[in-house]
């Protein structure tokens, strides 16, 4: 019994010595709070941000996804794409491979991927997903030259993704 008490006292003493030895006179580095982002020159915290629609569209079968990259506080890359409820290639790939006939069957001005790229470039230029005016409930706009598709989903998802970056 005496041995256990002595061993306990020795262990507690060693623990205290190790704690004192590991302490520093340097002030602790203050970590930024979660609601106070590290902002550089821009208005967003650096990182990769993602948002997706909650459900597949009942009519078209597509579910849109948006990935944004922020560096030095600014949006430097935007990717708008779609996944189909039946699987297969994503919307961007289908369009690039000529398998999404938006122009031929839909009467669009340009293939989906080209119009999506213009919407992405517009967001990067404006740095604000709310800086767009829609002319109807389907998200069509006159703000982006050469875009006839509805872009509302893209900008809404971009806004959702960037909510974590502010």
mmCIF file of C-alpha atoms in Angstrom:
data_model
loop_
_atom_site.group_PDB
_atom_site.id
_atom_site.type_symbol
_atom_site.label_atom_id
_atom_site.label_comp_id
_atom_site.label_asym_id
_atom_site.label_seq_id
_atom_site.Cartn_x
_atom_site.Cartn_y
_atom_site.Cartn_z
ATOM 1 C CA UNK A 1 0.000 0.000 0.000
ATOM 2 C CA UNK A 2 2.857 2.374 0.888
ATOM 3 C CA UNK A 3 4.471 1.580 -2.454
ATOM 4 C CA UNK A 4 1.320 2.644 -4.354
ATOM 5 C CA UNK A 5 1.188 5.978 -2.497
ATOM 6 C CA UNK A 6 4.854 6.683 -3.197
ATOM 7 C CA UNK A 7 4.435 5.722 -6.844
ATOM 8 C CA UNK A 8 1.357 7.981 -7.103
ATOM 9 C CA UNK A 9 3.244 10.946 -5.603
ATOM 10 C CA UNK A 10 6.176 10.390 -7.967
ATOM 11 C CA UNK A 11 3.888 10.201 -11.022
ATOM 12 C CA UNK A 12 2.022 13.375 -10.031
ATOM 13 C CA UNK A 13 5.353 15.137 -9.482
ATOM 14 C CA UNK A 14 6.626 14.058 -12.897
ATOM 15 C CA UNK A 15 3.419 15.245 -14.522
ATOM 16 C CA UNK A 16 3.725 18.669 -12.883
ATOM 17 C CA UNK A 17 7.359 18.973 -13.912
ATOM 18 C CA UNK A 18 6.552 18.055 -17.514
ATOM 19 C CA UNK A 19 3.728 20.595 -17.643
ATOM 20 C CA UNK A 20 5.917 23.373 -16.259
ATOM 21 C CA UNK A 21 8.751 22.408 -18.607
ATOM 22 C CA UNK A 22 6.478 22.546 -21.662
ATOM 23 C CA UNK A 23 5.038 25.949 -20.897
ATOM 24 C CA UNK A 24 6.375 28.992 -22.701
ATOM 25 C CA UNK A 25 6.655 32.662 -21.919
ATOM 26 C CA UNK A 26 5.433 33.376 -25.449
ATOM 27 C CA UNK A 27 1.827 34.597 -25.672
ATOM 28 C CA UNK A 28 -0.532 32.086 -27.184
ATOM 29 C CA UNK A 29 -1.264 32.585 -30.850
ATOM 30 C CA UNK A 30 -4.837 33.707 -31.171
ATOM 31 C CA UNK A 31 -6.791 31.631 -33.673
ATOM 32 C CA UNK A 32 -9.375 33.474 -35.748
ATOM 33 C CA UNK A 33 -12.907 32.762 -34.688
ATOM 34 C CA UNK A 34 -15.050 30.766 -37.090
ATOM 35 C CA UNK A 35 -17.326 33.738 -37.725
ATOM 36 C CA UNK A 36 -14.327 36.016 -38.344
ATOM 37 C CA UNK A 37 -12.774 34.792 -41.604
ATOM 38 C CA UNK A 38 -9.174 35.375 -42.564
ATOM 39 C CA UNK A 39 -9.693 37.869 -45.334
ATOM 40 C CA UNK A 40 -6.923 39.103 -47.513
ATOM 41 C CA UNK A 41 -7.564 41.674 -50.201
ATOM 42 C CA UNK A 42 -10.960 40.277 -51.249
ATOM 43 C CA UNK A 43 -14.081 39.624 -49.300
ATOM 44 C CA UNK A 44 -14.021 35.820 -49.006
ATOM 45 C CA UNK A 45 -11.964 33.397 -46.966
ATOM 46 C CA UNK A 46 -9.572 31.332 -49.076
ATOM 47 C CA UNK A 47 -10.673 27.780 -49.802
ATOM 48 C CA UNK A 48 -12.740 25.499 -52.006
ATOM 49 C CA UNK A 49 -16.502 25.830 -51.625
ATOM 50 C CA UNK A 50 -19.269 23.559 -52.877
ATOM 51 C CA UNK A 51 -23.050 23.570 -53.067
ATOM 52 C CA UNK A 52 -25.570 21.325 -54.781
ATOM 53 C CA UNK A 53 -29.269 21.307 -55.335
ATOM 54 C CA UNK A 54 -31.101 19.226 -52.776
ATOM 55 C CA UNK A 55 -33.084 17.222 -55.341
ATOM 56 C CA UNK A 56 -32.994 16.231 -58.967
ATOM 57 C CA UNK A 57 -35.289 18.314 -61.157
ATOM 58 C CA UNK A 58 -38.466 16.294 -61.713
ATOM 59 C CA UNK A 59 -38.846 17.510 -65.292
ATOM 60 C CA UNK A 60 -35.251 17.367 -66.582
ATOM 61 C CA UNK A 61 -33.620 14.865 -64.221
ATOM 62 C CA UNK A 62 -30.642 17.179 -63.600
ATOM 63 C CA UNK A 63 -29.217 18.294 -60.263
ATOM 64 C CA UNK A 64 -26.792 21.201 -60.425
ATOM 65 C CA UNK A 65 -23.548 21.466 -58.478
ATOM 66 C CA UNK A 66 -21.196 24.408 -58.057
ATOM 67 C CA UNK A 67 -17.578 24.409 -56.924
ATOM 68 C CA UNK A 68 -15.773 27.687 -56.278
ATOM 69 C CA UNK A 69 -12.145 28.352 -55.464
ATOM 70 C CA UNK A 70 -11.175 31.457 -53.515
ATOM 71 C CA UNK A 71 -7.569 32.722 -53.330
ATOM 72 C CA UNK A 72 -6.438 35.955 -51.716
ATOM 73 C CA UNK A 73 -10.072 36.622 -50.840
ATOM 74 C CA UNK A 74 -11.293 36.531 -54.444
ATOM 75 C CA UNK A 75 -13.138 33.958 -56.530
ATOM 76 C CA UNK A 76 -10.534 32.652 -58.971
ATOM 77 C CA UNK A 77 -12.292 29.573 -60.322
ATOM 78 C CA UNK A 78 -15.933 28.612 -60.744
ATOM 79 C CA UNK A 79 -17.337 25.326 -61.999
ATOM 80 C CA UNK A 80 -21.021 24.785 -62.724
ATOM 81 C CA UNK A 81 -22.052 21.282 -63.662
ATOM 82 C CA UNK A 82 -24.939 18.867 -63.481
ATOM 83 C CA UNK A 83 -25.464 15.252 -62.493
ATOM 84 C CA UNK A 84 -28.352 13.230 -63.905
ATOM 85 C CA UNK A 85 -30.572 11.035 -61.757
ATOM 86 C CA UNK A 86 -29.975 8.130 -64.179
ATOM 87 C CA UNK A 87 -26.189 8.422 -63.821
ATOM 88 C CA UNK A 88 -23.837 8.618 -66.780
ATOM 89 C CA UNK A 89 -21.588 11.497 -67.781
ATOM 90 C CA UNK A 90 -22.035 14.905 -66.188
ATOM 91 C CA UNK A 91 -23.773 17.686 -68.123
ATOM 92 C CA UNK A 92 -20.541 19.500 -68.980
ATOM 93 C CA UNK A 93 -19.014 16.336 -70.490
ATOM 94 C CA UNK A 94 -22.173 15.485 -72.433
ATOM 95 C CA UNK A 95 -22.289 18.995 -73.866
ATOM 96 C CA UNK A 96 -18.588 19.042 -74.809
ATOM 97 C CA UNK A 97 -19.003 15.670 -76.552
ATOM 98 C CA UNK A 98 -22.040 16.874 -78.517
ATOM 99 C CA UNK A 99 -24.403 14.547 -76.632
ATOM 100 C CA UNK A 100 -26.497 17.347 -75.102
ATOM 101 C CA UNK A 101 -28.170 18.900 -78.178
ATOM 102 C CA UNK A 102 -29.171 22.218 -76.671
ATOM 103 C CA UNK A 103 -28.572 24.117 -79.916
ATOM 104 C CA UNK A 104 -29.979 21.531 -82.312
ATOM 105 C CA UNK A 105 -33.118 20.590 -80.388
ATOM 106 C CA UNK A 106 -33.521 23.431 -77.941
ATOM 107 C CA UNK A 107 -32.817 26.375 -80.234
ATOM 108 C CA UNK A 108 -30.125 27.727 -77.911
ATOM 109 C CA UNK A 109 -27.515 30.191 -79.087
ATOM 110 C CA UNK A 110 -24.564 27.993 -78.016
ATOM 111 C CA UNK A 111 -23.909 24.603 -76.391
ATOM 112 C CA UNK A 112 -24.614 24.316 -72.668
ATOM 113 C CA UNK A 113 -20.952 24.104 -71.619
ATOM 114 C CA UNK A 114 -20.049 27.303 -73.502
ATOM 115 C CA UNK A 115 -22.884 29.219 -71.889
ATOM 116 C CA UNK A 116 -21.991 27.780 -68.472
ATOM 117 C CA UNK A 117 -18.406 28.994 -68.969
ATOM 118 C CA UNK A 118 -19.697 32.509 -69.682
ATOM 119 C CA UNK A 119 -21.789 32.442 -66.498
ATOM 120 C CA UNK A 120 -18.742 31.246 -64.529
ATOM 121 C CA UNK A 121 -16.597 34.034 -66.035
ATOM 122 C CA UNK A 122 -19.267 36.600 -65.147
ATOM 123 C CA UNK A 123 -19.199 35.503 -61.505
ATOM 124 C CA UNK A 124 -15.397 35.686 -61.411
ATOM 125 C CA UNK A 125 -15.514 39.176 -62.927
ATOM 126 C CA UNK A 126 -18.238 40.497 -60.601
ATOM 127 C CA UNK A 127 -17.114 38.623 -57.447
ATOM 128 C CA UNK A 128 -20.707 38.681 -56.230
ATOM 129 C CA UNK A 129 -23.374 36.060 -56.993
ATOM 130 C CA UNK A 130 -26.120 38.581 -56.240
ATOM 131 C CA UNK A 131 -24.861 41.041 -58.882
ATOM 132 C CA UNK A 132 -27.173 39.765 -61.608
ATOM 133 C CA UNK A 133 -30.681 40.685 -62.733
ATOM 134 C CA UNK A 134 -33.130 38.071 -63.954
ATOM 135 C CA UNK A 135 -35.832 38.771 -66.499
ATOM 136 C CA UNK A 136 -38.063 35.838 -65.531
ATOM 137 C CA UNK A 137 -38.648 33.154 -62.894
ATOM 138 C CA UNK A 138 -36.557 30.654 -64.869
ATOM 139 C CA UNK A 139 -33.354 32.587 -64.214
ATOM 140 C CA UNK A 140 -32.814 34.020 -67.690
ATOM 141 C CA UNK A 141 -30.762 37.202 -67.828
ATOM 142 C CA UNK A 142 -29.615 39.870 -70.245
ATOM 143 C CA UNK A 143 -26.577 40.623 -68.061
ATOM 144 C CA UNK A 144 -24.328 38.000 -69.702
ATOM 145 C CA UNK A 145 -23.742 38.324 -73.455
ATOM 146 C CA UNK A 146 -24.185 35.065 -75.330
ATOM 147 C CA UNK A 147 -26.127 33.280 -72.587
ATOM 148 C CA UNK A 148 -29.691 32.193 -73.313
ATOM 149 C CA UNK A 149 -29.974 29.406 -70.717
ATOM 150 C CA UNK A 150 -31.385 30.036 -67.260
ATOM 151 C CA UNK A 151 -28.517 30.758 -64.878
ATOM 152 C CA UNK A 152 -30.501 31.318 -61.682
ATOM 153 C CA UNK A 153 -29.551 27.934 -60.222
ATOM 154 C CA UNK A 154 -25.850 28.648 -60.763
ATOM 155 C CA UNK A 155 -25.887 31.988 -58.982
ATOM 156 C CA UNK A 156 -28.107 30.714 -56.157
ATOM 157 C CA UNK A 157 -25.753 27.769 -55.561
ATOM 158 C CA UNK A 158 -22.725 30.067 -55.760
ATOM 159 C CA UNK A 159 -24.309 32.269 -53.109
ATOM 160 C CA UNK A 160 -24.976 29.193 -50.949
ATOM 161 C CA UNK A 161 -21.408 27.942 -51.359
ATOM 162 C CA UNK A 162 -19.925 31.350 -50.512
ATOM 163 C CA UNK A 163 -22.007 31.652 -47.344
ATOM 164 C CA UNK A 164 -19.256 29.568 -45.701
ATOM 165 C CA UNK A 165 -16.552 31.835 -47.133
ATOM 166 C CA UNK A 166 -17.658 35.090 -45.513
#
